[in-house]
Amino acid sequence: MNALLGHFDDAQPAPDCLDLLTPPVAAAVRTLQGTVPAEQISYIDSDPAIADTGAFVERYGQDLLAQSANCVIVATKRGGESALAACLVPSAARVDVNGVVRRQLEVRKASFAAMDTAVELTGMEYGGITPIGLPADWPLLVDSAVVALPYVLIGSGRRRGKLVVPGRLFAELPGAVVLDGLGL
């Protein structure tokens, strides 16, 4: 199968690889609803030692940097209440936590969630967290530049493996809000 971007030796339809995904990601792929069929999501097997974006694009090609996105978990506080949200931005950008995120979520404080909190509450591995399979009640803020891409390389829920997803899918995920300027 062709992964639709990049040059990978092992690309398969994600529904055929559910056993390689974390349980929340596999469940989300299995029950995906919307205009993008799950069969349009590809799973790319990759070495977990190169899961981080810089190492991955060095191995597979710098052109992937413009076609990849990172999912970051953010912790928020408002009126003594704490909550979590996810942000999906182009890999070459950083999340505007103190501007766009705070305004959109109407919170007093927003910061990157602690690694152990993000891992425990997503059911995913650090360095592989993906917007597919996040808790449905979390806000998912998505940079409009990611949605505009024909295909996007993202984490698979594990450090081993990546997903290639049509960009428009992110606007259809539970809790998704598409925003301009989320990534700086």
PDB file of C-alpha atoms in Angstrom:
ATOM      1  CA  MET A   1       0.000   0.000   0.000  1.00  0.00           C
ATOM      2  CA  ASN A   2       1.203   3.515  -0.792  1.00  0.00           C
ATOM      3  CA  ALA A   3       1.200   5.781   2.280  1.00  0.00           C
ATOM      4  CA  LEU A   4       0.179   8.781   0.119  1.00  0.00           C
ATOM      5  CA  LEU A   5       3.154  10.788   1.341  1.00  0.00           C
ATOM      6  CA  GLY A   6       6.769   9.994   2.054  1.00  0.00           C
ATOM      7  CA  HIS A   7       8.661   6.860   1.043  1.00  0.00           C
ATOM      8  CA  PHE A   8       8.046   4.012   3.469  1.00  0.00           C
ATOM      9  CA  ASP A   9       8.705   0.308   3.090  1.00  0.00           C
ATOM     10  CA  ASP A  10       5.769  -0.755   5.234  1.00  0.00           C
ATOM     11  CA  ALA A  11       2.462   1.104   4.872  1.00  0.00           C
ATOM     12  CA  GLN A  12      -0.827  -0.644   5.572  1.00  0.00           C
ATOM     13  CA  PRO A  13      -4.445   0.410   6.054  1.00  0.00           C
ATOM     14  CA  ALA A  14      -4.812   1.233   9.759  1.00  0.00           C
ATOM     15  CA  PRO A  15      -7.914  -0.998  10.157  1.00  0.00           C
ATOM     16  CA  ASP A  16      -5.663  -3.950   9.250  1.00  0.00           C
ATOM     17  CA  CYS A  17      -3.175  -3.033  12.030  1.00  0.00           C
ATOM     18  CA  LEU A  18      -5.389  -2.498  15.067  1.00  0.00           C
ATOM     19  CA  ASP A  19      -3.215  -4.853  17.139  1.00  0.00           C
ATOM     20  CA  LEU A  20      -0.263  -2.480  16.602  1.00  0.00           C
ATOM     21  CA  LEU A  21      -2.170   0.513  18.003  1.00  0.00           C
ATOM     22  CA  THR A  22      -2.917   1.377  21.610  1.00  0.00           C
ATOM     23  CA  PRO A  23      -6.439   0.366  22.732  1.00  0.00           C
ATOM     24  CA  PRO A  24      -7.930   3.903  22.548  1.00  0.00           C
ATOM     25  CA  VAL A  25      -6.489   4.520  19.065  1.00  0.00           C
ATOM     26  CA  ALA A  26      -7.586   1.090  17.811  1.00  0.00           C
ATOM     27  CA  ALA A  27     -11.106   1.679  19.171  1.00  0.00           C
ATOM     28  CA  ALA A  28     -11.291   5.089  17.482  1.00  0.00           C
ATOM     29  CA  VAL A  29     -10.152   3.695  14.126  1.00  0.00           C
ATOM     30  CA  ARG A  30     -12.602   0.785  14.444  1.00  0.00           C
ATOM     31  CA  THR A  31     -15.574   3.088  15.162  1.00  0.00           C
ATOM     32  CA  LEU A  32     -14.592   6.089  13.036  1.00  0.00           C
ATOM     33  CA  GLN A  33     -17.564   8.071  11.755  1.00  0.00           C
ATOM     34  CA  GLY A  34     -17.689  10.971   9.342  1.00  0.00           C
ATOM     35  CA  THR A  35     -16.707  11.637   5.760  1.00  0.00           C
ATOM     36  CA  VAL A  36     -13.268   9.998   5.969  1.00  0.00           C
ATOM     37  CA  PRO A  37     -13.379   6.190   5.926  1.00  0.00           C
ATOM     38  CA  ALA A  38     -10.929   4.448   8.254  1.00  0.00           C
ATOM     39  CA  GLU A  39      -9.407   2.715   5.216  1.00  0.00           C
ATOM     40  CA  GLN A  40      -7.967   6.095   4.173  1.00  0.00           C
ATOM     41  CA  ILE A  41      -5.760   6.079   7.286  1.00  0.00           C
ATOM     42  CA  SER A  42      -2.407   4.369   6.762  1.00  0.00           C
ATOM     43  CA  TYR A  43      -0.202   2.833   9.439  1.00  0.00           C
ATOM     44  CA  ILE A  44       3.555   3.158   8.910  1.00  0.00           C
ATOM     45  CA  ASP A  45       5.795   0.860  10.904  1.00  0.00           C
ATOM     46  CA  SER A  46       8.856   2.714  12.175  1.00  0.00           C
ATOM     47  CA  ASP A  47      11.659   2.417  14.689  1.00  0.00           C
ATOM     48  CA  PRO A  48      10.645   3.859  18.098  1.00  0.00           C
ATOM     49  CA  ALA A  49      14.166   5.296  18.467  1.00  0.00           C
ATOM     50  CA  ILE A  50      13.313   7.839  15.749  1.00  0.00           C
ATOM     51  CA  ALA A  51       9.761   8.682  16.880  1.00  0.00           C
ATOM     52  CA  ASP A  52      10.593  12.325  17.587  1.00  0.00           C
ATOM     53  CA  THR A  53       9.887  14.570  14.608  1.00  0.00           C
ATOM     54  CA  GLY A  54      13.478  15.742  14.051  1.00  0.00           C
ATOM     55  CA  ALA A  55      14.909  12.225  13.971  1.00  0.00           C
ATOM     56  CA  PHE A  56      12.009  10.906  11.896  1.00  0.00           C
ATOM     57  CA  VAL A  57      12.305  13.499   9.133  1.00  0.00           C
ATOM     58  CA  GLU A  58      16.091  13.128   9.125  1.00  0.00           C
ATOM     59  CA  ARG A  59      15.629   9.415   8.368  1.00  0.00           C
ATOM     60  CA  TYR A  60      12.653   9.625   5.976  1.00  0.00           C
ATOM     61  CA  GLY A  61      13.060  13.053   4.355  1.00  0.00           C
ATOM     62  CA  GLN A  62      12.890  16.714   5.334  1.00  0.00           C
ATOM     63  CA  ASP A  63       9.843  17.186   3.096  1.00  0.00           C
ATOM     64  CA  LEU A  64       7.791  15.326   5.736  1.00  0.00           C
ATOM     65  CA  LEU A  65       8.247  18.202   8.191  1.00  0.00           C
ATOM     66  CA  ALA A  66       5.772  20.300   6.190  1.00  0.00           C
ATOM     67  CA  GLN A  67       3.325  17.386   6.123  1.00  0.00           C
ATOM     68  CA  SER A  68       3.413  16.348   9.767  1.00  0.00           C
ATOM     69  CA  ALA A  69       1.707  17.498  12.944  1.00  0.00           C
ATOM     70  CA  ASN A  70       2.283  17.077  16.661  1.00  0.00           C
ATOM     71  CA  CYS A  71      -0.388  16.538  19.281  1.00  0.00           C
ATOM     72  CA  VAL A  72       0.294  18.233  22.612  1.00  0.00           C
ATOM     73  CA  ILE A  73      -1.720  17.807  25.808  1.00  0.00           C
ATOM     74  CA  VAL A  74      -2.404  21.012  27.728  1.00  0.00           C
ATOM     75  CA  ALA A  75      -3.470  21.373  31.369  1.00  0.00           C
ATOM     76  CA  THR A  76      -5.783  24.283  32.189  1.00  0.00           C
ATOM     77  CA  LYS A  77      -7.098  25.986  35.316  1.00  0.00           C
ATOM     78  CA  ARG A  78     -10.124  28.182  35.749  1.00  0.00           C
ATOM     79  CA  GLY A  79     -11.823  29.056  39.005  1.00  0.00           C
ATOM     80  CA  GLY A  80     -10.012  26.292  40.876  1.00  0.00           C
ATOM     81  CA  GLU A  81     -11.058  23.668  38.324  1.00  0.00           C
ATOM     82  CA  SER A  82      -8.449  21.761  36.331  1.00  0.00           C
ATOM     83  CA  ALA A  83      -9.010  20.249  32.903  1.00  0.00           C
ATOM     84  CA  LEU A  84      -7.087  18.866  29.951  1.00  0.00           C
ATOM     85  CA  ALA A  85      -7.249  19.635  26.248  1.00  0.00           C
ATOM     86  CA  ALA A  86      -5.303  18.561  23.175  1.00  0.00           C
ATOM     87  CA  CYS A  87      -3.734  20.784  20.539  1.00  0.00           C
ATOM     88  CA  LEU A  88      -2.710  19.671  17.055  1.00  0.00           C
ATOM     89  CA  VAL A  89      -0.260  21.943  15.238  1.00  0.00           C
ATOM     90  CA  PRO A  90       2.176  21.617  12.333  1.00  0.00           C
ATOM     91  CA  SER A  91       5.386  19.946  13.510  1.00  0.00           C
ATOM     92  CA  ALA A  92       7.443  23.012  12.626  1.00  0.00           C
ATOM     93  CA  ALA A  93       5.275  25.183  14.913  1.00  0.00           C
ATOM     94  CA  ARG A  94       4.772  25.465  18.634  1.00  0.00           C
ATOM     95  CA  VAL A  95       1.412  25.738  20.372  1.00  0.00           C
ATOM     96  CA  ASP A  96       0.356  29.278  21.342  1.00  0.00           C
ATOM     97  CA  VAL A  97      -0.565  28.179  24.860  1.00  0.00           C
ATOM     98  CA  ASN A  98      -0.645  31.628  26.454  1.00  0.00           C
ATOM     99  CA  GLY A  99      -2.572  33.282  23.628  1.00  0.00           C
ATOM    100  CA  VAL A 100      -4.892  31.252  21.410  1.00  0.00           C
ATOM    101  CA  VAL A 101      -5.323  28.303  23.811  1.00  0.00           C
ATOM    102  CA  ARG A 102      -6.142  30.441  26.859  1.00  0.00           C
ATOM    103  CA  ARG A 103      -8.599  32.596  24.889  1.00  0.00           C
ATOM    104  CA  GLN A 104     -10.339  29.681  23.174  1.00  0.00           C
ATOM    105  CA  LEU A 105     -10.728  27.651  26.372  1.00  0.00           C
ATOM    106  CA  GLU A 106     -11.503  30.765  28.454  1.00  0.00           C
ATOM    107  CA  VAL A 107      -9.047  29.766  31.178  1.00  0.00           C
ATOM    108  CA  ARG A 108      -6.807  31.732  33.491  1.00  0.00           C
ATOM    109  CA  LYS A 109      -3.852  29.386  33.160  1.00  0.00           C
ATOM    110  CA  ALA A 110      -2.728  26.921  30.498  1.00  0.00           C
ATOM    111  CA  SER A 111       0.507  24.956  30.339  1.00  0.00           C
ATOM    112  CA  PHE A 112       1.818  21.733  28.898  1.00  0.00           C
ATOM    113  CA  ALA A 113       0.510  18.755  30.859  1.00  0.00           C
ATOM    114  CA  ALA A 114       2.980  16.659  32.839  1.00  0.00           C
ATOM    115  CA  MET A 115       4.232  13.688  30.830  1.00  0.00           C
ATOM    116  CA  ASP A 116       2.925  11.087  33.296  1.00  0.00           C
ATOM    117  CA  THR A 117      -0.513  12.741  33.321  1.00  0.00           C
ATOM    118  CA  ALA A 118      -0.664  12.859  29.508  1.00  0.00           C
ATOM    119  CA  VAL A 119       0.378   9.210  29.192  1.00  0.00           C
ATOM    120  CA  GLU A 120      -1.954   7.927  31.900  1.00  0.00           C
ATOM    121  CA  LEU A 121      -5.058   9.790  30.759  1.00  0.00           C
ATOM    122  CA  THR A 122      -4.623   9.236  27.004  1.00  0.00           C
ATOM    123  CA  GLY A 123      -3.606   5.570  27.224  1.00  0.00           C
ATOM    124  CA  MET A 124      -0.839   6.392  24.743  1.00  0.00           C
ATOM    125  CA  GLU A 125       2.941   6.518  24.866  1.00  0.00           C
ATOM    126  CA  TYR A 126       4.805   9.794  25.258  1.00  0.00           C
ATOM    127  CA  GLY A 127       6.198  10.760  21.874  1.00  0.00           C
ATOM    128  CA  GLY A 128       3.353   8.996  20.074  1.00  0.00           C
ATOM    129  CA  ILE A 129       0.267  10.803  21.383  1.00  0.00           C
ATOM    130  CA  THR A 130      -2.251  11.302  18.611  1.00  0.00           C
ATOM    131  CA  PRO A 131      -5.595  13.110  18.377  1.00  0.00           C
ATOM    132  CA  ILE A 132      -7.287   9.914  17.206  1.00  0.00           C
ATOM    133  CA  GLY A 133      -8.541   8.111  20.305  1.00  0.00           C
ATOM    134  CA  LEU A 134      -8.337  10.924  22.838  1.00  0.00           C
ATOM    135  CA  PRO A 135     -11.053  11.108  25.505  1.00  0.00           C
ATOM    136  CA  ALA A 136     -14.182  12.364  23.705  1.00  0.00           C
ATOM    137  CA  ASP A 137     -14.930  14.985  26.360  1.00  0.00           C
ATOM    138  CA  TRP A 138     -11.594  16.789  25.886  1.00  0.00           C
ATOM    139  CA  PRO A 139     -11.454  19.855  23.679  1.00  0.00           C
ATOM    140  CA  LEU A 140      -9.284  19.229  20.623  1.00  0.00           C
ATOM    141  CA  LEU A 141      -7.881  22.453  19.199  1.00  0.00           C
ATOM    142  CA  VAL A 142      -6.631  21.982  15.648  1.00  0.00           C
ATOM    143  CA  ASP A 143      -4.588  24.486  13.673  1.00  0.00           C
ATOM    144  CA  SER A 144      -6.336  25.222  10.368  1.00  0.00           C
ATOM    145  CA  ALA A 145      -3.049  24.625   8.524  1.00  0.00           C
ATOM    146  CA  VAL A 146      -3.204  20.943   9.547  1.00  0.00           C
ATOM    147  CA  VAL A 147      -6.782  20.518   8.307  1.00  0.00           C
ATOM    148  CA  ALA A 148      -5.799  22.121   4.982  1.00  0.00           C
ATOM    149  CA  LEU A 149      -3.159  19.473   4.227  1.00  0.00           C
ATOM    150  CA  PRO A 150      -4.238  16.633   1.924  1.00  0.00           C
ATOM    151  CA  TYR A 151      -2.469  14.078   4.168  1.00  0.00           C
ATOM    152  CA  VAL A 152      -0.769  14.491   7.537  1.00  0.00           C
ATOM    153  CA  LEU A 153       1.802  12.338   9.337  1.00  0.00           C
ATOM    154  CA  ILE A 154       0.971  11.986  13.052  1.00  0.00           C
ATOM    155  CA  GLY A 155       1.735   9.693  15.971  1.00  0.00           C
ATOM    156  CA  SER A 156       0.043   6.308  16.247  1.00  0.00           C
ATOM    157  CA  GLY A 157      -0.405   6.239  20.018  1.00  0.00           C
ATOM    158  CA  ARG A 158       2.920   4.416  20.381  1.00  0.00           C
ATOM    159  CA  ARG A 159       6.473   5.532  19.708  1.00  0.00           C
ATOM    160  CA  ARG A 160       6.676   2.716  17.174  1.00  0.00           C
ATOM    161  CA  GLY A 161       4.666   3.599  14.109  1.00  0.00           C
ATOM    162  CA  LYS A 162       2.997   6.633  12.558  1.00  0.00           C
ATOM    163  CA  LEU A 163      -0.365   7.293  10.962  1.00  0.00           C
ATOM    164  CA  VAL A 164      -0.961   9.073   7.663  1.00  0.00           C
ATOM    165  CA  VAL A 165      -4.371  10.729   7.800  1.00  0.00           C
ATOM    166  CA  PRO A 166      -6.377  12.984   5.471  1.00  0.00           C
ATOM    167  CA  GLY A 167      -6.144  16.463   7.026  1.00  0.00           C
ATOM    168  CA  ARG A 168      -9.901  17.045   6.881  1.00  0.00           C
ATOM    169  CA  LEU A 169     -10.456  14.177   9.337  1.00  0.00           C
ATOM    170  CA  PHE A 170      -9.160  16.270  12.249  1.00  0.00           C
ATOM    171  CA  ALA A 171     -12.079  18.706  11.938  1.00  0.00           C
ATOM    172  CA  GLU A 172     -14.465  15.759  12.405  1.00  0.00           C
ATOM    173  CA  LEU A 173     -12.929  14.254  15.554  1.00  0.00           C
ATOM    174  CA  PRO A 174     -14.834  14.520  18.854  1.00  0.00           C
ATOM    175  CA  GLY A 175     -14.410  17.924  20.497  1.00  0.00           C
ATOM    176  CA  ALA A 176     -12.544  19.396  17.512  1.00  0.00           C
ATOM    177  CA  VAL A 177     -12.362  23.150  17.024  1.00  0.00           C
ATOM    178  CA  VAL A 178     -10.364  24.393  14.039  1.00  0.00           C
ATOM    179  CA  LEU A 179      -8.459  27.626  14.707  1.00  0.00           C
ATOM    180  CA  ASP A 180      -6.204  29.920  12.730  1.00  0.00           C
ATOM    181  CA  GLY A 181      -2.894  30.723  14.396  1.00  0.00           C
ATOM    182  CA  LEU A 182      -2.877  27.945  17.019  1.00  0.00           C
ATOM    183  CA  GLY A 183       0.651  27.076  15.963  1.00  0.00           C
ATOM    184  CA  LEU A 184       3.319  29.780  16.020  1.00  0.00           C
TER     185      LEU A 184
END
